[in-house]
Amino acid sequence: MPCLVMKFGGTSVADLDRMERVAQRIGGAVADGHEVIAIVSARAGKTDELADLVVRTSPFYDAREYDAVTSAGENVTSGLVALMLQKKGIPARSWLGWQVPVETTDAHSAARISGIGTSNIRSRFNSGMKAAVVAGFQGVSPENRVTTLGRGGSDTTAVAFAIAFEAVRCDIYTDVDGIYTADPRIVGGARRLERISYEEMLELASLGAKVLQTRSVELAMQHRMPIRVLSSFGNEAGPTSGTIVCDEGEIMERNVVNGIACSRDEAKLTIVSVADRPGIAAAVFGSLAEAGVNVDMIVQNISEEGRTDITFSCPTDQADFAEKALAGVKESGDVNYRALVTDRDVAKVSVVGIGMRSYAGVAGRMFAALAAEGVNIKVIATSEIKISVLVDRKYMELAVRSLHDAFDLETGT
Ligand code: ADP
Ligand code: ASP
Ligand code: MG
């Protein structure tokens, strides 16, 4: 029997009524002759609430306990959805990460899936189970502790299951009906894309378009697993609904820029007046890596009299960890700097498109659009298919909308 993976995000399972609709959808896929693996998230807002309890209890928390707490939201939804399926007479069972097992690394709160044991679920399918309802986001470490895959991690659970069970497709049901040229909550005129390449989606996701977790796209790209993103609130999931994430070669439409992404919660830290000599950057960024800080953009100024400034960005909720790590290297005498200046009110705005590889002038057009709105650019970073800038957070929406206009994304010309 063909296996179908269906993932339902937080708003899709927000309450019992919505879970009932999810159960109906799963029931429909079973009736169509599929063995269904349904991956469910926690109810909307639940993971935030649990993470907040952890931070309020212990600001520099032990990540193992963070995982023990934050993984709990998915336990509830997987059990409830399984019960609803059973009530409909569909043989269904819930599975927590460790029961599958979803084996992961021990990088707590940002673990990576290292393997999925398929034999337990397969043998249940062979003895009549029609739907496995799997708690997304969670796994088990080599030390046998519960791990989580980072925020949005249920997307990655879904793709990993689709690969492991050789599913016909991985359908991601969410609260929008596909992937748009920008977050449709910010840009009213954003346009739904019928298809988007893995590479562009990977950039958009890593630059803040949280519709898919970055790792899920990376995994799908490696294994050429098509992902379909579609609404869990629409009536019918027809063949042209939603957006397919697929190989570049399968896409006819060619635009220079295909999407605008933004990330609200960024912090910018500047290490002021540090010695400009070999080993300093290694000591600074080594200590940040040890503290688990995800450093993003990095800029080093030209040096004056042998001293320089180093600026970098990281997620706002890691700024305290970064400050602590940098105070540590200063105290140990490894890096002597004059001051550390933290700006917690910045956001990152990026334009993405594979067409940029062969088309010049995108940066100029982008900076001109921001200048026309009086938005000051604080840091710039580029890669082959994206340009990102840091701006004051209060200008983020304005910047996204003006770039969407500047690149004519509403009409796609
Ligand atoms: P789920 O709970 O289903 O996992 P998420 O909240 O993680 O859903 O992701 C869906 C959200 O992603 C949408 O509500 C939308 O606001 C946001 N989003 C950001 N960028 C985009 C984009 N380019 N296209 C579609 N949605 C986007
Ligand atoms: N519940 C987790 C989160 O909110 C995982 C997910 O929904 O994808 O991040
Ligand atoms: Mg999500």
XYZ file of C-alpha atoms and ligand atoms in Angstrom:
450
model
C 0.000 0.000 0.000
C 1.330 3.459 -0.803
C 2.423 5.456 2.220
C 1.463 9.122 2.545
C 2.965 11.500 5.103
C 0.654 14.311 6.224
C 1.922 16.935 8.667
C -0.389 19.205 10.627
C 1.017 22.343 12.277
C -0.027 24.069 15.478
C -2.991 26.068 14.168
C -4.322 22.963 12.394
C -4.601 21.151 15.740
C -5.327 24.222 17.881
C -8.471 22.769 19.487
C -10.684 19.682 19.437
C -12.774 20.921 16.494
C -9.718 21.452 14.349
C -8.264 18.113 15.402
C -11.545 16.567 14.281
C -11.056 18.107 10.809
C -7.518 16.726 10.777
C -8.859 13.282 11.660
C -11.349 13.596 8.778
C -8.560 14.435 6.368
C -6.488 11.492 7.554
C -9.590 9.313 7.246
C -10.015 10.511 3.649
C -6.451 9.524 2.766
C -6.953 6.100 4.396
C -10.184 5.653 2.410
C -8.178 6.465 -0.749
C -6.019 3.435 0.001
C -3.020 4.970 1.752
C -1.181 3.919 4.831
C -0.945 7.280 6.542
C 1.768 8.611 8.770
C 0.389 11.801 10.297
C 2.906 14.044 12.002
C 1.332 16.454 14.464
C 2.614 19.593 16.173
C 1.628 20.879 19.571
C -1.492 23.049 19.780
C -0.853 26.618 18.594
C 1.005 28.600 21.244
C 1.681 25.550 23.428
C 5.393 25.222 22.694
C 5.853 28.965 23.335
C 4.068 28.607 26.642
C 6.220 25.644 27.679
C 9.454 27.362 26.579
C 8.452 30.427 28.566
C 7.978 28.301 31.691
C 11.510 26.973 31.239
C 13.068 30.431 30.818
C 11.164 31.807 33.794
C 12.372 28.906 35.906
C 15.986 29.034 34.758
C 17.252 31.686 32.299
C 20.455 29.748 31.518
C 18.635 26.462 31.405
C 19.930 22.932 30.967
C 18.871 22.081 27.402
C 18.012 18.475 28.357
C 15.293 19.737 30.659
C 14.161 22.318 28.094
C 13.553 19.381 25.764
C 11.791 17.350 28.453
C 9.355 20.236 28.928
C 8.882 21.617 25.398
C 8.392 18.215 23.748
C 5.286 17.659 25.868
C 2.876 19.614 23.646
C 3.130 17.026 20.872
C 2.417 14.158 23.281
C -1.065 15.533 23.837
C -2.029 16.114 20.187
C -0.738 12.751 18.956
C -2.834 10.905 21.524
C -5.955 12.984 20.900
C -5.823 12.661 17.108
C -5.308 8.889 17.426
C -8.378 8.711 19.675
C -10.452 10.655 17.147
C -9.429 8.271 14.370
C -10.288 5.265 16.523
C -13.709 6.789 17.180
C -14.252 6.824 13.418
C -13.399 3.144 13.283
C -9.971 3.720 11.707
C -7.242 1.555 13.267
C -4.816 4.196 14.525
C -2.086 4.467 17.136
C -0.032 7.375 18.507
C 3.764 7.240 18.541
C 6.095 9.411 20.580
C 9.581 10.041 19.218
C 11.297 7.453 21.434
C 8.724 4.774 20.619
C 9.363 4.903 16.871
C 12.326 5.492 17.543
C 13.368 8.812 16.002
C 17.079 8.672 16.756
C 18.834 12.027 16.996
C 22.120 13.590 17.969
C 22.462 14.830 21.529
C 22.392 18.526 20.508
C 19.468 19.240 22.808
C 16.929 21.827 21.589
C 18.478 21.688 18.107
C 19.007 17.974 17.573
C 19.369 16.413 14.140
C 17.711 13.185 13.126
C 20.306 10.466 12.617
C 17.927 7.605 11.850
C 14.331 6.482 11.967
C 13.532 2.939 12.998
C 10.816 1.778 10.622
C 10.232 -1.763 11.872
C 7.830 -0.993 14.759
C 5.460 1.084 12.658
C 5.812 -1.220 9.632
C 4.870 -4.290 11.630
C 1.800 -2.443 12.984
C 0.816 -1.498 9.433
C 1.228 -5.146 8.491
C -1.137 -6.161 11.250
C -3.878 -3.747 10.225
C -3.022 -0.283 11.569
C -4.044 2.303 8.953
C -2.758 5.508 10.521
C 0.269 6.183 12.699
C -0.060 9.519 14.472
C 3.468 10.607 15.300
C 4.416 13.378 17.715
C 6.527 15.764 15.644
C 9.495 17.784 16.888
C 10.822 15.101 19.255
C 13.358 12.308 19.214
C 15.672 10.368 21.469
C 19.421 10.883 21.980
C 22.093 8.168 22.146
C 21.936 8.663 25.951
C 18.252 7.765 25.794
C 17.016 11.251 26.643
C 14.208 13.096 24.886
C 15.458 15.649 22.365
C 13.755 18.322 20.259
C 14.593 19.368 16.717
C 14.446 23.164 17.068
C 11.402 25.394 16.549
C 9.311 24.338 13.604
C 10.900 20.896 13.863
C 7.756 18.916 13.040
C 8.334 19.822 9.379
C 11.636 17.977 9.585
C 10.020 15.026 11.343
C 7.576 14.852 8.427
C 10.210 14.929 5.691
C 12.401 12.410 7.522
C 9.447 9.999 7.798
C 8.553 10.483 4.144
C 12.096 9.476 3.211
C 12.368 6.582 5.664
C 8.997 5.098 4.635
C 9.447 5.908 0.936
C 6.232 7.876 0.955
C 4.608 8.936 -2.293
C 4.646 12.522 -1.019
C 5.103 14.692 2.017
C 2.113 17.003 2.481
C 2.548 19.850 4.955
C -0.813 21.235 6.055
C -0.628 24.684 7.595
C -2.571 27.923 8.052
C -1.741 29.390 4.616
C -2.533 27.758 1.280
C 1.028 27.593 0.018
C 4.337 29.386 -0.186
C 4.056 33.034 -1.151
C 6.451 35.624 -2.540
C 6.506 37.085 0.993
C 4.771 36.352 4.282
C 1.117 36.975 3.320
C 0.518 38.325 6.826
C 2.878 41.187 6.059
C 2.303 41.769 2.348
C -1.363 41.732 1.365
C -0.486 41.456 -2.328
C 1.905 38.532 -1.911
C 1.470 35.931 -4.647
C 1.254 32.176 -4.153
C 3.921 30.271 -6.051
C 2.855 27.066 -7.746
C 6.358 25.701 -7.460
C 9.556 26.793 -5.799
C 13.024 25.265 -6.045
C 14.598 23.537 -3.059
C 17.451 26.019 -3.146
C 15.266 29.103 -2.992
C 13.068 27.608 -0.299
C 16.159 26.675 1.671
C 17.314 30.302 1.595
C 13.859 31.699 2.373
C 13.477 29.314 5.316
C 16.908 29.999 6.730
C 16.284 33.750 6.362
C 13.122 33.636 8.426
C 10.174 32.412 6.311
C 9.048 30.016 8.990
C 6.510 28.257 6.763
C 9.027 25.369 6.580
C 11.883 24.578 8.933
C 15.218 24.980 7.145
C 16.398 21.491 7.984
C 13.263 19.968 6.464
C 14.029 21.594 3.106
C 17.677 20.566 3.295
C 16.683 16.967 3.924
C 14.058 16.959 1.163
C 16.587 18.431 -1.269
C 19.205 15.785 -0.413
C 16.740 12.974 -1.029
C 14.737 14.648 -3.820
C 11.554 14.233 -1.799
C 8.844 16.576 -3.093
C 7.098 18.615 -0.397
C 3.651 20.043 -0.910
C 2.573 22.912 1.338
C -1.178 23.451 1.554
C -3.914 24.782 3.766
C -5.546 22.597 6.342
C -8.592 24.873 6.233
C -9.362 24.647 2.514
C -12.066 22.269 1.384
C -10.351 20.162 -1.203
C -6.699 19.347 -1.694
C -6.761 19.245 -5.498
C -3.728 18.540 -7.684
C -2.985 22.251 -8.239
C -3.592 23.464 -4.714
C -0.731 24.561 -2.542
C 2.913 24.888 -3.527
C 5.309 22.130 -4.540
C 8.920 22.421 -3.430
C 10.946 20.617 -6.080
C 14.002 20.616 -8.330
C 14.888 23.790 -10.211
C 14.603 21.878 -13.496
C 10.888 21.235 -12.912
C 10.043 24.933 -12.814
C 9.205 26.895 -15.927
C 8.756 30.351 -14.431
C 11.951 32.372 -14.153
C 12.167 35.537 -12.064
C 15.319 37.240 -10.856
C 13.868 37.542 -7.365
C 11.272 35.041 -6.199
C 10.757 35.917 -2.583
C 11.309 38.288 0.313
C 11.990 36.865 3.755
C 12.282 38.544 7.096
C 13.304 37.591 10.568
C 12.048 39.766 13.387
C 14.060 38.522 16.302
C 17.637 39.426 15.579
C 20.217 41.036 17.810
C 23.346 42.866 16.706
C 26.401 42.755 18.959
C 29.509 44.856 18.453
C 32.786 44.096 20.168
C 34.403 47.504 20.324
C 38.147 47.987 19.991
C 39.658 44.544 20.007
C 43.239 43.703 18.959
C 43.520 43.057 15.204
C 45.725 39.964 15.188
C 45.518 36.277 14.270
C 43.549 34.185 16.732
C 41.138 36.839 17.996
C 38.236 35.947 15.712
C 38.864 32.267 16.440
C 38.694 32.892 20.200
C 35.575 35.077 19.933
C 33.584 32.816 17.641
C 34.914 29.654 19.290
C 33.490 30.801 22.615
C 30.166 31.712 20.966
C 29.968 28.297 19.321
C 30.658 26.627 22.650
C 27.824 28.619 24.195
C 25.509 27.355 21.436
C 25.054 30.788 19.842
C 24.051 30.682 16.162
C 26.083 33.492 14.702
C 24.708 34.778 11.438
C 26.160 37.892 9.788
C 29.716 38.955 10.666
C 31.442 42.224 9.804
C 34.912 43.337 10.810
C 35.849 46.991 10.384
C 39.184 48.142 9.016
C 41.611 48.488 11.850
C 43.054 51.643 13.279
C 46.264 51.499 15.297
C 46.063 47.723 15.487
C 42.536 47.656 16.912
C 39.241 46.933 15.224
C 35.510 46.414 15.859
C 33.740 43.133 15.146
C 29.964 43.114 14.646
C 27.811 40.012 14.400
C 24.162 39.080 14.603
C 22.360 36.222 16.326
C 18.772 35.404 17.354
C 17.552 37.813 20.067
C 16.964 35.010 22.554
C 20.626 34.033 22.288
C 21.988 37.526 22.971
C 22.273 36.883 26.721
C 24.213 33.691 26.052
C 26.480 35.602 23.647
C 27.133 38.387 26.165
C 27.943 35.829 28.842
C 30.358 33.947 26.557
C 32.118 37.174 25.529
C 32.418 38.343 29.139
C 34.018 34.950 29.785
C 36.713 35.282 27.093
C 37.467 38.792 28.311
C 37.845 37.620 31.897
C 40.069 34.730 30.896
C 42.385 37.259 29.227
C 42.119 35.619 25.775
C 40.395 38.598 24.158
C 40.654 42.093 25.491
C 38.058 44.488 24.118
C 36.921 47.894 25.326
C 33.151 47.468 25.253
C 30.363 45.245 24.076
C 27.352 47.000 22.554
C 24.153 44.997 22.082
C 21.229 46.167 19.951
C 18.245 43.869 20.526
C 15.892 45.810 18.233
C 16.957 44.798 14.758
C 15.394 42.630 12.071
C 16.758 40.979 8.956
C 15.179 41.458 5.549
C 16.340 39.451 2.532
C 15.619 39.087 -1.159
C 16.055 35.626 -2.672
C 16.165 34.336 -6.227
C 18.214 31.861 -8.249
C 18.032 34.342 -11.126
C 20.520 36.501 -9.216
C 23.273 34.121 -10.275
C 23.151 35.500 -13.775
C 21.667 38.948 -13.312
C 23.461 42.003 -11.957
C 21.880 45.019 -10.303
C 19.745 43.392 -7.620
C 21.695 44.990 -4.761
C 21.370 48.451 -6.291
C 17.641 48.064 -6.794
C 17.220 46.758 -3.251
C 19.201 49.538 -1.571
C 17.463 52.218 -3.656
C 14.049 50.912 -2.576
C 15.058 50.999 1.087
C 16.581 54.462 0.724
C 13.368 55.763 -0.856
C 11.549 54.765 2.346
C 14.258 56.259 4.571
C 15.239 52.843 5.966
C 18.813 52.771 7.180
C 20.844 49.622 6.488
C 22.994 48.469 9.419
C 24.703 45.334 8.101
C 24.717 43.697 4.652
C 25.424 40.084 3.731
C 25.220 38.395 0.356
C 25.448 34.949 -1.167
C 24.988 33.685 -4.695
C 21.189 33.788 -4.533
C 20.356 36.204 -1.710
C 21.024 39.652 -0.277
C 20.244 40.332 3.376
C 20.251 43.529 5.388
C 19.785 44.290 9.065
C 17.457 47.211 9.774
C 15.754 48.661 12.844
C 12.920 46.296 13.776
C 10.299 49.021 13.518
C 11.027 49.302 9.772
C 10.845 45.586 9.017
C 7.328 45.448 7.561
C 7.867 48.659 5.602
C 11.100 47.260 4.158
C 9.453 43.970 3.147
C 6.552 45.723 1.423
C 8.740 48.185 -0.420
C 11.026 45.405 -1.675
C 8.022 43.340 -2.755
C 6.947 46.345 -4.844
C 10.414 47.161 -6.106
C 10.832 43.665 -7.566
C 7.261 43.540 -8.965
C 6.538 40.333 -7.096
C 2.789 40.826 -6.981
C 2.518 40.431 -10.734
C 5.592 38.304 -11.184
C 6.902 40.155 -14.197
P 2.592 25.608 11.350
O 2.120 25.885 12.729
O 1.539 24.993 10.481
O 3.877 24.867 11.303
P 3.959 28.094 10.874
O 3.406 29.214 11.673
O 5.200 27.449 11.354
O 2.800 27.021 10.669
O 4.182 28.556 9.356
C 3.146 29.138 8.627
C 3.317 30.636 8.625
O 4.477 30.977 7.899
C 2.237 31.415 7.920
O 1.149 31.669 8.782
C 2.926 32.680 7.463
O 2.640 33.776 8.310
C 4.398 32.349 7.598
N 5.168 32.639 6.392
C 6.329 33.321 6.369
N 6.772 33.466 5.128
C 5.888 32.852 4.320
C 5.814 32.662 2.907
N 6.770 33.129 2.079
N 4.763 31.979 2.414
C 3.816 31.494 3.244
N 3.826 31.651 4.582
C 4.857 32.315 5.125
N 5.680 22.603 18.275
C 7.001 22.922 17.778
C 7.150 24.417 17.617
O 6.203 25.162 17.896
C 7.346 22.206 16.525
C 6.457 22.527 15.354
O 5.330 22.962 15.525
O 6.904 22.337 14.223
O 8.190 24.878 17.232
Mg 5.878 25.499 11.498
